[in-house]
mmCIF file with all atom_site columns, C-alpha atoms in Angstrom:
data_model
loop_
_atom_site.group_PDB
_atom_site.id
_atom_site.type_symbol
_atom_site.label_atom_id
_atom_site.label_alt_id
_atom_site.label_comp_id
_atom_site.label_asym_id
_atom_site.label_entity_id
_atom_site.label_seq_id
_atom_site.pdbx_PDB_ins_code
_atom_site.Cartn_x
_atom_site.Cartn_y
_atom_site.Cartn_z
_atom_site.occupancy
_atom_site.B_iso_or_equiv
_atom_site.pdbx_formal_charge
_atom_site.auth_seq_id
_atom_site.auth_comp_id
_atom_site.auth_asym_id
_atom_site.auth_atom_id
_atom_site.pdbx_PDB_model_num
ATOM 1   C CA . GLN X 1 1   ? 54.569 24.675 -132.777 1.00 0.00 ? 1   GLN X CA 1
ATOM 2   C CA . VAL X 1 2   ? 52.558 27.350 -134.561 1.00 0.00 ? 2   VAL X CA 1
ATOM 3   C CA . LEU X 1 3   ? 54.561 30.507 -135.207 1.00 0.00 ? 3   LEU X CA 1
ATOM 4   C CA . LEU X 1 4   ? 53.323 33.730 -136.775 1.00 0.00 ? 4   LEU X CA 1
ATOM 5   C CA . GLN X 1 5   ? 55.488 36.705 -137.731 1.00 0.00 ? 5   GLN X CA 1
ATOM 6   C CA . GLU X 1 6   ? 54.233 40.034 -139.003 1.00 0.00 ? 6   GLU X CA 1
ATOM 7   C CA . SER X 1 7   ? 56.170 42.101 -141.510 1.00 0.00 ? 7   SER X CA 1
ATOM 8   C CA . GLY X 1 8   ? 55.423 45.707 -142.375 1.00 0.00 ? 8   GLY X CA 1
ATOM 9   C CA . PRO X 1 9   ? 56.919 49.088 -143.309 1.00 0.00 ? 9   PRO X CA 1
ATOM 10  C CA . GLY X 1 10  ? 56.916 50.684 -139.852 1.00 0.00 ? 10  GLY X CA 1
ATOM 11  C CA . LEU X 1 11  ? 56.010 54.128 -141.175 1.00 0.00 ? 11  LEU X CA 1
ATOM 12  C CA . VAL X 1 12  ? 53.261 55.016 -143.647 1.00 0.00 ? 12  VAL X CA 1
ATOM 13  C CA . LYS X 1 13  ? 52.255 58.436 -144.935 1.00 0.00 ? 13  LYS X CA 1
ATOM 14  C CA . PRO X 1 14  ? 48.695 59.702 -144.527 1.00 0.00 ? 14  PRO X CA 1
ATOM 15  C CA . SER X 1 15  ? 46.404 58.775 -147.457 1.00 0.00 ? 15  SER X CA 1
ATOM 16  C CA . ASP X 1 16  ? 48.802 55.978 -148.512 1.00 0.00 ? 16  ASP X CA 1
ATOM 17  C CA . THR X 1 17  ? 48.108 52.250 -148.475 1.00 0.00 ? 17  THR X CA 1
ATOM 18  C CA . LEU X 1 18  ? 49.349 50.072 -145.625 1.00 0.00 ? 18  LEU X CA 1
ATOM 19  C CA . SER X 1 19  ? 50.496 46.569 -146.594 1.00 0.00 ? 19  SER X CA 1
ATOM 20  C CA . LEU X 1 20  ? 51.289 43.886 -144.031 1.00 0.00 ? 20  LEU X CA 1
ATOM 21  C CA . THR X 1 21  ? 52.226 40.231 -144.375 1.00 0.00 ? 21  THR X CA 1
ATOM 22  C CA . CYS X 1 22  ? 52.037 37.458 -141.814 1.00 0.00 ? 22  CYS X CA 1
ATOM 23  C CA . TYR X 1 23  ? 54.367 34.496 -142.225 1.00 0.00 ? 23  TYR X CA 1
ATOM 24  C CA . VAL X 1 24  ? 53.161 31.245 -140.726 1.00 0.00 ? 24  VAL X CA 1
ATOM 25  C CA . SER X 1 25  ? 55.209 28.191 -139.788 1.00 0.00 ? 25  SER X CA 1
ATOM 26  C CA . GLY X 1 26  ? 54.610 24.904 -138.042 1.00 0.00 ? 26  GLY X CA 1
ATOM 27  C CA . VAL X 1 27  ? 51.113 24.261 -139.389 1.00 0.00 ? 27  VAL X CA 1
ATOM 28  C CA . SER X 1 28  ? 49.133 24.024 -142.601 1.00 0.00 ? 28  SER X CA 1
ATOM 29  C CA . MET X 1 29  ? 47.197 27.164 -143.429 1.00 0.00 ? 29  MET X CA 1
ATOM 30  C CA . THR X 1 30  ? 44.318 25.280 -145.037 1.00 0.00 ? 30  THR X CA 1
ATOM 31  C CA . THR X 1 31  ? 42.491 24.142 -141.900 1.00 0.00 ? 31  THR X CA 1
ATOM 32  C CA . HIS X 1 32  ? 41.896 27.364 -139.932 1.00 0.00 ? 32  HIS X CA 1
ATOM 33  C CA . PRO X 1 33  ? 40.863 30.922 -140.643 1.00 0.00 ? 33  PRO X CA 1
ATOM 34  C CA . TRP X 1 34  ? 43.527 33.567 -140.024 1.00 0.00 ? 34  TRP X CA 1
ATOM 35  C CA . GLY X 1 35  ? 42.947 37.074 -138.756 1.00 0.00 ? 35  GLY X CA 1
ATOM 36  C CA . TRP X 1 36  ? 44.311 40.549 -138.201 1.00 0.00 ? 36  TRP X CA 1
ATOM 37  C CA . ILE X 1 37  ? 43.799 42.549 -134.998 1.00 0.00 ? 37  ILE X CA 1
ATOM 38  C CA . ARG X 1 38  ? 45.195 45.956 -134.121 1.00 0.00 ? 38  ARG X CA 1
ATOM 39  C CA . GLN X 1 39  ? 45.850 47.930 -130.952 1.00 0.00 ? 39  GLN X CA 1
ATOM 40  C CA . PRO X 1 40  ? 46.461 51.694 -130.936 1.00 0.00 ? 40  PRO X CA 1
ATOM 41  C CA . PRO X 1 41  ? 49.130 52.760 -128.418 1.00 0.00 ? 41  PRO X CA 1
ATOM 42  C CA . GLY X 1 42  ? 47.715 52.591 -124.890 1.00 0.00 ? 42  GLY X CA 1
ATOM 43  C CA . GLU X 1 43  ? 44.310 51.429 -126.104 1.00 0.00 ? 43  GLU X CA 1
ATOM 44  C CA . GLY X 1 44  ? 42.309 48.228 -126.532 1.00 0.00 ? 44  GLY X CA 1
ATOM 45  C CA . LEU X 1 45  ? 42.081 45.599 -129.242 1.00 0.00 ? 45  LEU X CA 1
ATOM 46  C CA . GLU X 1 46  ? 40.166 45.919 -132.523 1.00 0.00 ? 46  GLU X CA 1
ATOM 47  C CA . PHE X 1 47  ? 39.373 43.030 -134.865 1.00 0.00 ? 47  PHE X CA 1
ATOM 48  C CA . ILE X 1 48  ? 40.119 43.916 -138.498 1.00 0.00 ? 48  ILE X CA 1
ATOM 49  C CA . GLY X 1 49  ? 39.133 40.812 -140.439 1.00 0.00 ? 49  GLY X CA 1
ATOM 50  C CA . TYR X 1 50  ? 39.861 37.197 -141.272 1.00 0.00 ? 50  TYR X CA 1
ATOM 51  C CA . ILE X 1 51  ? 40.615 35.015 -144.255 1.00 0.00 ? 51  ILE X CA 1
ATOM 52  C CA . HIS X 1 52  ? 40.399 31.253 -144.703 1.00 0.00 ? 52  HIS X CA 1
ATOM 53  C CA . GLY X 1 53  ? 42.688 29.054 -146.745 1.00 0.00 ? 53  GLY X CA 1
ATOM 54  C CA . ASN X 1 54  ? 39.807 28.658 -149.199 1.00 0.00 ? 54  ASN X CA 1
ATOM 55  C CA . GLY X 1 55  ? 39.936 32.402 -149.827 1.00 0.00 ? 55  GLY X CA 1
ATOM 56  C CA . ARG X 1 56  ? 36.781 33.360 -147.982 1.00 0.00 ? 56  ARG X CA 1
ATOM 57  C CA . ALA X 1 57  ? 37.315 36.661 -146.172 1.00 0.00 ? 57  ALA X CA 1
ATOM 58  C CA . ASP X 1 58  ? 35.233 38.946 -144.015 1.00 0.00 ? 58  ASP X CA 1
ATOM 59  C CA . TYR X 1 59  ? 35.896 42.211 -142.246 1.00 0.00 ? 59  TYR X CA 1
ATOM 60  C CA . ASN X 1 60  ? 34.870 44.315 -139.297 1.00 0.00 ? 60  ASN X CA 1
ATOM 61  C CA . PRO X 1 61  ? 32.098 46.537 -140.706 1.00 0.00 ? 61  PRO X CA 1
ATOM 62  C CA . SER X 1 62  ? 33.983 49.584 -139.418 1.00 0.00 ? 62  SER X CA 1
ATOM 63  C CA . LEU X 1 63  ? 36.927 48.813 -141.730 1.00 0.00 ? 63  LEU X CA 1
ATOM 64  C CA . LYS X 1 64  ? 35.236 46.890 -144.535 1.00 0.00 ? 64  LYS X CA 1
ATOM 65  C CA . SER X 1 65  ? 35.455 49.733 -147.037 1.00 0.00 ? 65  SER X CA 1
ATOM 66  C CA . ARG X 1 66  ? 39.232 50.079 -146.637 1.00 0.00 ? 66  ARG X CA 1
ATOM 67  C CA . ALA X 1 67  ? 40.563 46.597 -145.833 1.00 0.00 ? 67  ALA X CA 1
ATOM 68  C CA . THR X 1 68  ? 41.437 43.723 -148.150 1.00 0.00 ? 68  THR X CA 1
ATOM 69  C CA . MET X 1 69  ? 43.008 40.440 -147.160 1.00 0.00 ? 69  MET X CA 1
ATOM 70  C CA . SER X 1 70  ? 44.656 37.776 -149.296 1.00 0.00 ? 70  SER X CA 1
ATOM 71  C CA . ILE X 1 71  ? 46.250 34.411 -148.653 1.00 0.00 ? 71  ILE X CA 1
ATOM 72  C CA . ASP X 1 72  ? 48.898 32.246 -150.309 1.00 0.00 ? 72  ASP X CA 1
ATOM 73  C CA . THR X 1 73  ? 48.861 28.861 -148.631 1.00 0.00 ? 73  THR X CA 1
ATOM 74  C CA . SER X 1 74  ? 51.723 27.573 -150.806 1.00 0.00 ? 74  SER X CA 1
ATOM 75  C CA . LYS X 1 75  ? 53.964 30.276 -149.315 1.00 0.00 ? 75  LYS X CA 1
ATOM 76  C CA . SER X 1 76  ? 52.428 29.990 -145.825 1.00 0.00 ? 76  SER X CA 1
ATOM 77  C CA . GLN X 1 77  ? 51.522 33.645 -145.667 1.00 0.00 ? 77  GLN X CA 1
ATOM 78  C CA . PHE X 1 78  ? 48.573 35.978 -145.648 1.00 0.00 ? 78  PHE X CA 1
ATOM 79  C CA . SER X 1 79  ? 48.340 39.705 -146.095 1.00 0.00 ? 79  SER X CA 1
ATOM 80  C CA . LEU X 1 80  ? 46.375 42.813 -145.228 1.00 0.00 ? 80  LEU X CA 1
ATOM 81  C CA . ARG X 1 81  ? 45.974 45.969 -147.305 1.00 0.00 ? 81  ARG X CA 1
ATOM 82  C CA . LEU X 1 82  ? 44.441 49.047 -145.725 1.00 0.00 ? 82  LEU X CA 1
ATOM 83  C CA . ILE X 1 83  ? 43.859 51.999 -148.016 1.00 0.00 ? 83  ILE X CA 1
ATOM 84  C CA . SER X 1 84  ? 43.623 55.724 -147.279 1.00 0.00 ? 84  SER X CA 1
ATOM 85  C CA . VAL X 1 85  ? 45.300 55.520 -143.882 1.00 0.00 ? 85  VAL X CA 1
ATOM 86  C CA . THR X 1 86  ? 45.145 58.319 -141.329 1.00 0.00 ? 86  THR X CA 1
ATOM 87  C CA . ALA X 1 87  ? 46.766 58.916 -137.955 1.00 0.00 ? 87  ALA X CA 1
ATOM 88  C CA . ALA X 1 88  ? 43.896 56.921 -136.427 1.00 0.00 ? 88  ALA X CA 1
ATOM 89  C CA . ASP X 1 89  ? 45.356 53.801 -138.076 1.00 0.00 ? 89  ASP X CA 1
ATOM 90  C CA . THR X 1 90  ? 48.539 54.074 -136.016 1.00 0.00 ? 90  THR X CA 1
ATOM 91  C CA . ALA X 1 91  ? 48.659 50.858 -134.007 1.00 0.00 ? 91  ALA X CA 1
ATOM 92  C CA . VAL X 1 92  ? 50.400 47.602 -133.280 1.00 0.00 ? 92  VAL X CA 1
ATOM 93  C CA . TYR X 1 93  ? 49.068 45.144 -135.855 1.00 0.00 ? 93  TYR X CA 1
ATOM 94  C CA . TYR X 1 94  ? 48.834 41.488 -134.886 1.00 0.00 ? 94  TYR X CA 1
ATOM 95  C CA . CYS X 1 95  ? 48.163 38.459 -137.032 1.00 0.00 ? 95  CYS X CA 1
ATOM 96  C CA . ALA X 1 96  ? 46.569 35.460 -135.351 1.00 0.00 ? 96  ALA X CA 1
ATOM 97  C CA . ARG X 1 97  ? 45.013 32.049 -135.930 1.00 0.00 ? 97  ARG X CA 1
ATOM 98  C CA . PHE X 1 98  ? 41.457 31.025 -135.105 1.00 0.00 ? 98  PHE X CA 1
ATOM 99  C CA . ARG X 1 99  ? 41.396 28.311 -132.486 1.00 0.00 ? 99  ARG X CA 1
ATOM 100 C CA . GLN X 1 100 ? 39.496 25.881 -134.717 1.00 0.00 ? 100 GLN X CA 1
ATOM 101 C CA . GLY X 1 101 ? 38.370 25.637 -138.316 1.00 0.00 ? 101 GLY X CA 1
ATOM 102 C CA . GLU X 1 102 ? 34.964 27.243 -137.828 1.00 0.00 ? 102 GLU X CA 1
ATOM 103 C CA . TYR X 1 103 ? 34.526 30.979 -138.276 1.00 0.00 ? 103 TYR X CA 1
ATOM 104 C CA . TYR X 1 104 ? 33.148 31.600 -134.795 1.00 0.00 ? 104 TYR X CA 1
ATOM 105 C CA . ASN X 1 105 ? 36.243 31.003 -132.741 1.00 0.00 ? 105 ASN X CA 1
ATOM 106 C CA . PRO X 1 106 ? 38.683 33.038 -130.631 1.00 0.00 ? 106 PRO X CA 1
ATOM 107 C CA . PHE X 1 107 ? 42.355 33.478 -131.505 1.00 0.00 ? 107 PHE X CA 1
ATOM 108 C CA . ASP X 1 108 ? 44.707 30.950 -129.945 1.00 0.00 ? 108 ASP X CA 1
ATOM 109 C CA . ASN X 1 109 ? 48.034 31.788 -131.597 1.00 0.00 ? 109 ASN X CA 1
ATOM 110 C CA . TRP X 1 110 ? 49.316 35.316 -132.150 1.00 0.00 ? 110 TRP X CA 1
ATOM 111 C CA . GLY X 1 111 ? 52.281 36.970 -133.771 1.00 0.00 ? 111 GLY X CA 1
ATOM 112 C CA . GLN X 1 112 ? 54.426 39.321 -131.721 1.00 0.00 ? 112 GLN X CA 1
ATOM 113 C CA . GLY X 1 113 ? 52.908 42.365 -133.435 1.00 0.00 ? 113 GLY X CA 1
ATOM 114 C CA . THR X 1 114 ? 54.367 45.125 -135.558 1.00 0.00 ? 114 THR X CA 1
ATOM 115 C CA . LEU X 1 115 ? 54.025 48.840 -134.860 1.00 0.00 ? 115 LEU X CA 1
ATOM 116 C CA . ILE X 1 116 ? 52.721 50.887 -137.760 1.00 0.00 ? 116 ILE X CA 1
ATOM 117 C CA . THR X 1 117 ? 52.906 54.659 -137.476 1.00 0.00 ? 117 THR X CA 1
ATOM 118 C CA . VAL X 1 118 ? 50.988 56.897 -139.864 1.00 0.00 ? 118 VAL X CA 1
ATOM 119 C CA . SER X 1 119 ? 52.783 60.195 -140.183 1.00 0.00 ? 119 SER X CA 1
ATOM 120 C CA . SER X 1 120 ? 54.120 62.532 -142.836 1.00 0.00 ? 120 SER X CA 1
ATOM 121 C CA . ASP A 2 1   ? 26.817 46.167 -133.404 1.00 0.00 ? 1   ASP A CA 1
ATOM 122 C CA . ILE A 2 2   ? 27.508 44.325 -130.140 1.00 0.00 ? 2   ILE A CA 1
ATOM 123 C CA . GLN A 2 3   ? 29.244 46.341 -127.434 1.00 0.00 ? 3   GLN A CA 1
ATOM 124 C CA . MET A 2 4   ? 31.315 44.679 -124.727 1.00 0.00 ? 4   MET A CA 1
ATOM 125 C CA . THR A 2 5   ? 31.784 46.550 -121.440 1.00 0.00 ? 5   THR A CA 1
ATOM 126 C CA . GLN A 2 6   ? 34.232 45.432 -118.774 1.00 0.00 ? 6   GLN A CA 1
ATOM 127 C CA . SER A 2 7   ? 34.343 46.460 -115.152 1.00 0.00 ? 7   SER A CA 1
ATOM 128 C CA . PRO A 2 8   ? 36.312 47.632 -113.403 1.00 0.00 ? 8   PRO A CA 1
ATOM 129 C CA . SER A 2 9   ? 38.751 49.358 -115.738 1.00 0.00 ? 9   SER A CA 1
ATOM 130 C CA . THR A 2 10  ? 41.507 49.072 -113.156 1.00 0.00 ? 10  THR A CA 1
ATOM 131 C CA . LEU A 2 11  ? 41.760 46.727 -110.209 1.00 0.00 ? 11  LEU A CA 1
ATOM 132 C CA . SER A 2 12  ? 44.331 46.938 -107.443 1.00 0.00 ? 12  SER A CA 1
ATOM 133 C CA . ALA A 2 13  ? 44.999 43.657 -105.679 1.00 0.00 ? 13  ALA A CA 1
ATOM 134 C CA . SER A 2 14  ? 47.581 41.710 -103.742 1.00 0.00 ? 14  SER A CA 1
ATOM 135 C CA . VAL A 2 15  ? 49.153 38.307 -104.215 1.00 0.00 ? 15  VAL A CA 1
ATOM 136 C CA . GLY A 2 16  ? 46.758 35.671 -102.920 1.00 0.00 ? 16  GLY A CA 1
ATOM 137 C CA . ASP A 2 17  ? 43.617 37.758 -103.492 1.00 0.00 ? 17  ASP A CA 1
ATOM 138 C CA . ARG A 2 18  ? 40.555 36.406 -105.255 1.00 0.00 ? 18  ARG A CA 1
ATOM 139 C CA . VAL A 2 19  ? 39.884 38.637 -108.254 1.00 0.00 ? 19  VAL A CA 1
ATOM 140 C CA . THR A 2 20  ? 36.729 38.911 -110.344 1.00 0.00 ? 20  THR A CA 1
ATOM 141 C CA . ILE A 2 21  ? 36.331 40.832 -113.597 1.00 0.00 ? 21  ILE A CA 1
ATOM 142 C CA . THR A 2 22  ? 32.954 41.356 -115.244 1.00 0.00 ? 22  THR A CA 1
ATOM 143 C CA . CYS A 2 23  ? 32.124 41.618 -118.945 1.00 0.00 ? 23  CYS A CA 1
ATOM 144 C CA . ARG A 2 24  ? 28.680 42.662 -120.163 1.00 0.00 ? 24  ARG A CA 1
ATOM 145 C CA . ALA A 2 25  ? 27.403 42.357 -123.723 1.00 0.00 ? 25  ALA A CA 1
ATOM 146 C CA . SER A 2 26  ? 24.866 44.768 -125.197 1.00 0.00 ? 26  SER A CA 1
ATOM 147 C CA . GLN A 2 27  ? 22.893 41.778 -126.499 1.00 0.00 ? 27  GLN A CA 1
ATOM 148 C CA . SER A 2 28  ? 23.068 38.045 -126.004 1.00 0.00 ? 28  SER A CA 1
ATOM 149 C CA . VAL A 2 29  ? 26.231 36.360 -127.246 1.00 0.00 ? 29  VAL A CA 1
ATOM 150 C CA . GLN A 2 30  ? 25.226 32.959 -125.820 1.00 0.00 ? 30  GLN A CA 1
ATOM 151 C CA . THR A 2 31  ? 28.612 31.485 -124.786 1.00 0.00 ? 31  THR A CA 1
ATOM 152 C CA . TYR A 2 32  ? 30.676 32.922 -127.657 1.00 0.00 ? 32  TYR A CA 1
ATOM 153 C CA . LEU A 2 33  ? 32.883 34.697 -125.135 1.00 0.00 ? 33  LEU A CA 1
ATOM 154 C CA . ALA A 2 34  ? 36.644 34.496 -124.674 1.00 0.00 ? 34  ALA A CA 1
ATOM 155 C CA . TRP A 2 35  ? 39.064 35.974 -122.143 1.00 0.00 ? 35  TRP A CA 1
ATOM 156 C CA . TYR A 2 36  ? 42.630 37.017 -122.931 1.00 0.00 ? 36  TYR A CA 1
ATOM 157 C CA . GLN A 2 37  ? 45.572 38.122 -120.804 1.00 0.00 ? 37  GLN A CA 1
ATOM 158 C CA . GLN A 2 38  ? 47.980 40.719 -122.158 1.00 0.00 ? 38  GLN A CA 1
ATOM 159 C CA . LYS A 2 39  ? 51.246 41.774 -120.599 1.00 0.00 ? 39  LYS A CA 1
ATOM 160 C CA . SER A 2 40  ? 52.961 45.010 -121.514 1.00 0.00 ? 40  SER A CA 1
ATOM 161 C CA . GLY A 2 41  ? 54.552 44.860 -124.961 1.00 0.00 ? 41  GLY A CA 1
ATOM 162 C CA . LYS A 2 42  ? 53.293 41.332 -125.625 1.00 0.00 ? 42  LYS A CA 1
ATOM 163 C CA . ALA A 2 43  ? 50.554 39.759 -127.696 1.00 0.00 ? 43  ALA A CA 1
ATOM 164 C CA . PRO A 2 44  ? 47.365 38.659 -125.946 1.00 0.00 ? 44  PRO A CA 1
ATOM 165 C CA . ARG A 2 45  ? 47.154 35.096 -124.661 1.00 0.00 ? 45  ARG A CA 1
ATOM 166 C CA . LEU A 2 46  ? 43.935 33.115 -124.839 1.00 0.00 ? 46  LEU A CA 1
ATOM 167 C CA . LEU A 2 47  ? 42.827 31.985 -121.367 1.00 0.00 ? 47  LEU A CA 1
ATOM 168 C CA . ILE A 2 48  ? 39.200 30.899 -121.687 1.00 0.00 ? 48  ILE A CA 1
ATOM 169 C CA . TYR A 2 49  ? 36.774 30.260 -124.553 1.00 0.00 ? 49  TYR A CA 1
ATOM 170 C CA . LYS A 2 50  ? 33.102 29.249 -124.746 1.00 0.00 ? 50  LYS A CA 1
ATOM 171 C CA . ALA A 2 51  ? 32.720 31.413 -121.628 1.00 0.00 ? 51  ALA A CA 1
ATOM 172 C CA . SER A 2 52  ? 34.061 28.761 -119.251 1.00 0.00 ? 52  SER A CA 1
ATOM 173 C CA . THR A 2 53  ? 36.463 26.369 -121.041 1.00 0.00 ? 53  THR A CA 1
ATOM 174 C CA . LEU A 2 54  ? 40.073 26.687 -119.969 1.00 0.00 ? 54  LEU A CA 1
ATOM 175 C CA . GLU A 2 55  ? 42.576 26.794 -122.816 1.00 0.00 ? 55  GLU A CA 1
ATOM 176 C CA . SER A 2 56  ? 45.269 24.134 -122.681 1.00 0.00 ? 56  SER A CA 1
ATOM 177 C CA . GLY A 2 57  ? 48.192 25.103 -120.469 1.00 0.00 ? 57  GLY A CA 1
ATOM 178 C CA . VAL A 2 58  ? 46.327 27.812 -118.546 1.00 0.00 ? 58  VAL A CA 1
ATOM 179 C CA . PRO A 2 59  ? 46.553 27.443 -114.756 1.00 0.00 ? 59  PRO A CA 1
ATOM 180 C CA . SER A 2 60  ? 43.441 26.187 -113.008 1.00 0.00 ? 60  SER A CA 1
ATOM 181 C CA . ARG A 2 61  ? 43.261 29.280 -110.789 1.00 0.00 ? 61  ARG A CA 1
ATOM 182 C CA . PHE A 2 62  ? 41.623 30.958 -113.791 1.00 0.00 ? 62  PHE A CA 1
ATOM 183 C CA . SER A 2 63  ? 37.933 30.281 -114.356 1.00 0.00 ? 63  SER A CA 1
ATOM 184 C CA . GLY A 2 64  ? 35.126 31.776 -116.378 1.00 0.00 ? 64  GLY A CA 1
ATOM 185 C CA . SER A 2 65  ? 31.370 31.744 -116.121 1.00 0.00 ? 65  SER A CA 1
ATOM 186 C CA . GLY A 2 66  ? 28.264 33.293 -117.604 1.00 0.00 ? 66  GLY A CA 1
ATOM 187 C CA . PHE A 2 67  ? 25.789 33.115 -120.465 1.00 0.00 ? 67  PHE A CA 1
ATOM 188 C CA . GLY A 2 68  ? 23.989 35.594 -122.657 1.00 0.00 ? 68  GLY A CA 1
ATOM 189 C CA . THR A 2 69  ? 24.978 39.091 -121.602 1.00 0.00 ? 69  THR A CA 1
ATOM 190 C CA . GLU A 2 70  ? 26.906 38.780 -118.335 1.00 0.00 ? 70  GLU A CA 1
ATOM 191 C CA . PHE A 2 71  ? 30.208 37.005 -117.834 1.00 0.00 ? 71  PHE A CA 1
ATOM 192 C CA . THR A 2 72  ? 32.935 36.834 -115.208 1.00 0.00 ? 72  THR A CA 1
ATOM 193 C CA . LEU A 2 73  ? 36.602 35.937 -115.137 1.00 0.00 ? 73  LEU A CA 1
ATOM 194 C CA . THR A 2 74  ? 37.858 34.839 -111.728 1.00 0.00 ? 74  THR A CA 1
ATOM 195 C CA . ILE A 2 75  ? 41.402 34.342 -110.537 1.00 0.00 ? 75  ILE A CA 1
ATOM 196 C CA . SER A 2 76  ? 41.109 32.292 -107.351 1.00 0.00 ? 76  SER A CA 1
ATOM 197 C CA . SER A 2 77  ? 44.477 33.254 -105.856 1.00 0.00 ? 77  SER A CA 1
ATOM 198 C CA . LEU A 2 78  ? 46.356 36.014 -107.623 1.00 0.00 ? 78  LEU A CA 1
ATOM 199 C CA . GLN A 2 79  ? 49.973 35.217 -108.444 1.00 0.00 ? 79  GLN A CA 1
ATOM 200 C CA . PRO A 2 80  ? 52.798 37.649 -109.330 1.00 0.00 ? 80  PRO A CA 1
ATOM 201 C CA . ASP A 2 81  ? 52.632 36.485 -112.955 1.00 0.00 ? 81  ASP A CA 1
ATOM 202 C CA . ASP A 2 82  ? 48.952 37.492 -113.187 1.00 0.00 ? 82  ASP A CA 1
ATOM 203 C CA . PHE A 2 83  ? 49.464 41.239 -113.038 1.00 0.00 ? 83  PHE A CA 1
ATOM 204 C CA . ALA A 2 84  ? 48.382 42.182 -116.544 1.00 0.00 ? 84  ALA A CA 1
ATOM 205 C CA . THR A 2 85  ? 45.489 43.542 -118.578 1.00 0.00 ? 85  THR A CA 1
ATOM 206 C CA . TYR A 2 86  ? 42.545 41.250 -119.292 1.00 0.00 ? 86  TYR A CA 1
ATOM 207 C CA . TYR A 2 87  ? 40.175 41.493 -122.256 1.00 0.00 ? 87  TYR A CA 1
ATOM 208 C CA . CYS A 2 88  ? 36.915 39.766 -123.021 1.00 0.00 ? 88  CYS A CA 1
ATOM 209 C CA . GLN A 2 89  ? 35.880 39.162 -126.632 1.00 0.00 ? 89  GLN A CA 1
ATOM 210 C CA . ASN A 2 90  ? 32.649 38.203 -128.288 1.00 0.00 ? 90  ASN A CA 1
ATOM 211 C CA . TYR A 2 91  ? 33.460 36.082 -131.325 1.00 0.00 ? 91  TYR A CA 1
ATOM 212 C CA . ASN A 2 92  ? 30.163 35.382 -133.062 1.00 0.00 ? 92  ASN A CA 1
ATOM 213 C CA . SER A 2 93  ? 29.533 38.883 -134.378 1.00 0.00 ? 93  SER A CA 1
ATOM 214 C CA . ASP A 2 94  ? 30.866 40.532 -137.533 1.00 0.00 ? 94  ASP A CA 1
ATOM 215 C CA . SER A 2 95  ? 32.974 42.891 -135.420 1.00 0.00 ? 95  SER A CA 1
ATOM 216 C CA . ARG A 2 96  ? 34.315 40.194 -133.012 1.00 0.00 ? 96  ARG A CA 1
ATOM 217 C CA . THR A 2 97  ? 34.266 42.977 -130.401 1.00 0.00 ? 97  THR A CA 1
ATOM 218 C CA . PHE A 2 98  ? 36.718 43.165 -127.506 1.00 0.00 ? 98  PHE A CA 1
ATOM 219 C CA . GLY A 2 99  ? 36.005 44.798 -124.174 1.00 0.00 ? 99  GLY A CA 1
ATOM 220 C CA . GLN A 2 100 ? 38.044 47.860 -123.278 1.00 0.00 ? 100 GLN A CA 1
ATOM 221 C CA . GLY A 2 101 ? 40.252 45.914 -120.880 1.00 0.00 ? 101 GLY A CA 1
ATOM 222 C CA . THR A 2 102 ? 40.776 45.575 -117.122 1.00 0.00 ? 102 THR A CA 1
ATOM 223 C CA . LYS A 2 103 ? 44.224 46.304 -115.759 1.00 0.00 ? 103 LYS A CA 1
ATOM 224 C CA . VAL A 2 104 ? 45.131 44.292 -112.679 1.00 0.00 ? 104 VAL A CA 1
ATOM 225 C CA . ASP A 2 105 ? 47.928 45.936 -110.744 1.00 0.00 ? 105 ASP A CA 1
ATOM 226 C CA . ILE A 2 106 ? 49.445 45.870 -107.306 1.00 0.00 ? 106 ILE A CA 1
#
């Protein structure tokens, strides 16, 4: 059974850097890309980016200048850094797995999500 | 950038109803289209991918169709467990854009 669990600070100050980690269990991280998606309170879903076990990463163009992802397959985890956060970055952040190994796939396994609030 | 537009935004229905949700893409996405179900406070659940392929474990009352720019999600007989918000997603663009969601309520 594939399990994903997000970990984050809960509260981040404006202009600071948000760091999140997703812990993965039940599957090797080397065969699928892994992604981050966020959802502002009461709103829809926004894709942030993905990273593969081989280190290849790509991002939503709207966030590309601020987002960086990394992966450590030996520790079964991957991470997201988002710099210069504002109130508009307040959201539930989900980590998820691509359904198959190719980059053009939907997400078939999701974490439970973690709420990140940007506020002073 | 590809835009995904769902209609309606809200749908009121009763148990046993046949429900159809539409998703339109601003340009062709071929069949790179998925549907998700999200219940309040929970992560989305993948229902359908490649526009019409049912994900394992998803009840057969759910079905998807379409190609290019117009897609539909149909629930043949609405069950109490189906009251939720549904999202489409294009997954062959850089932005992997989601629709804005369709809330199905009583």
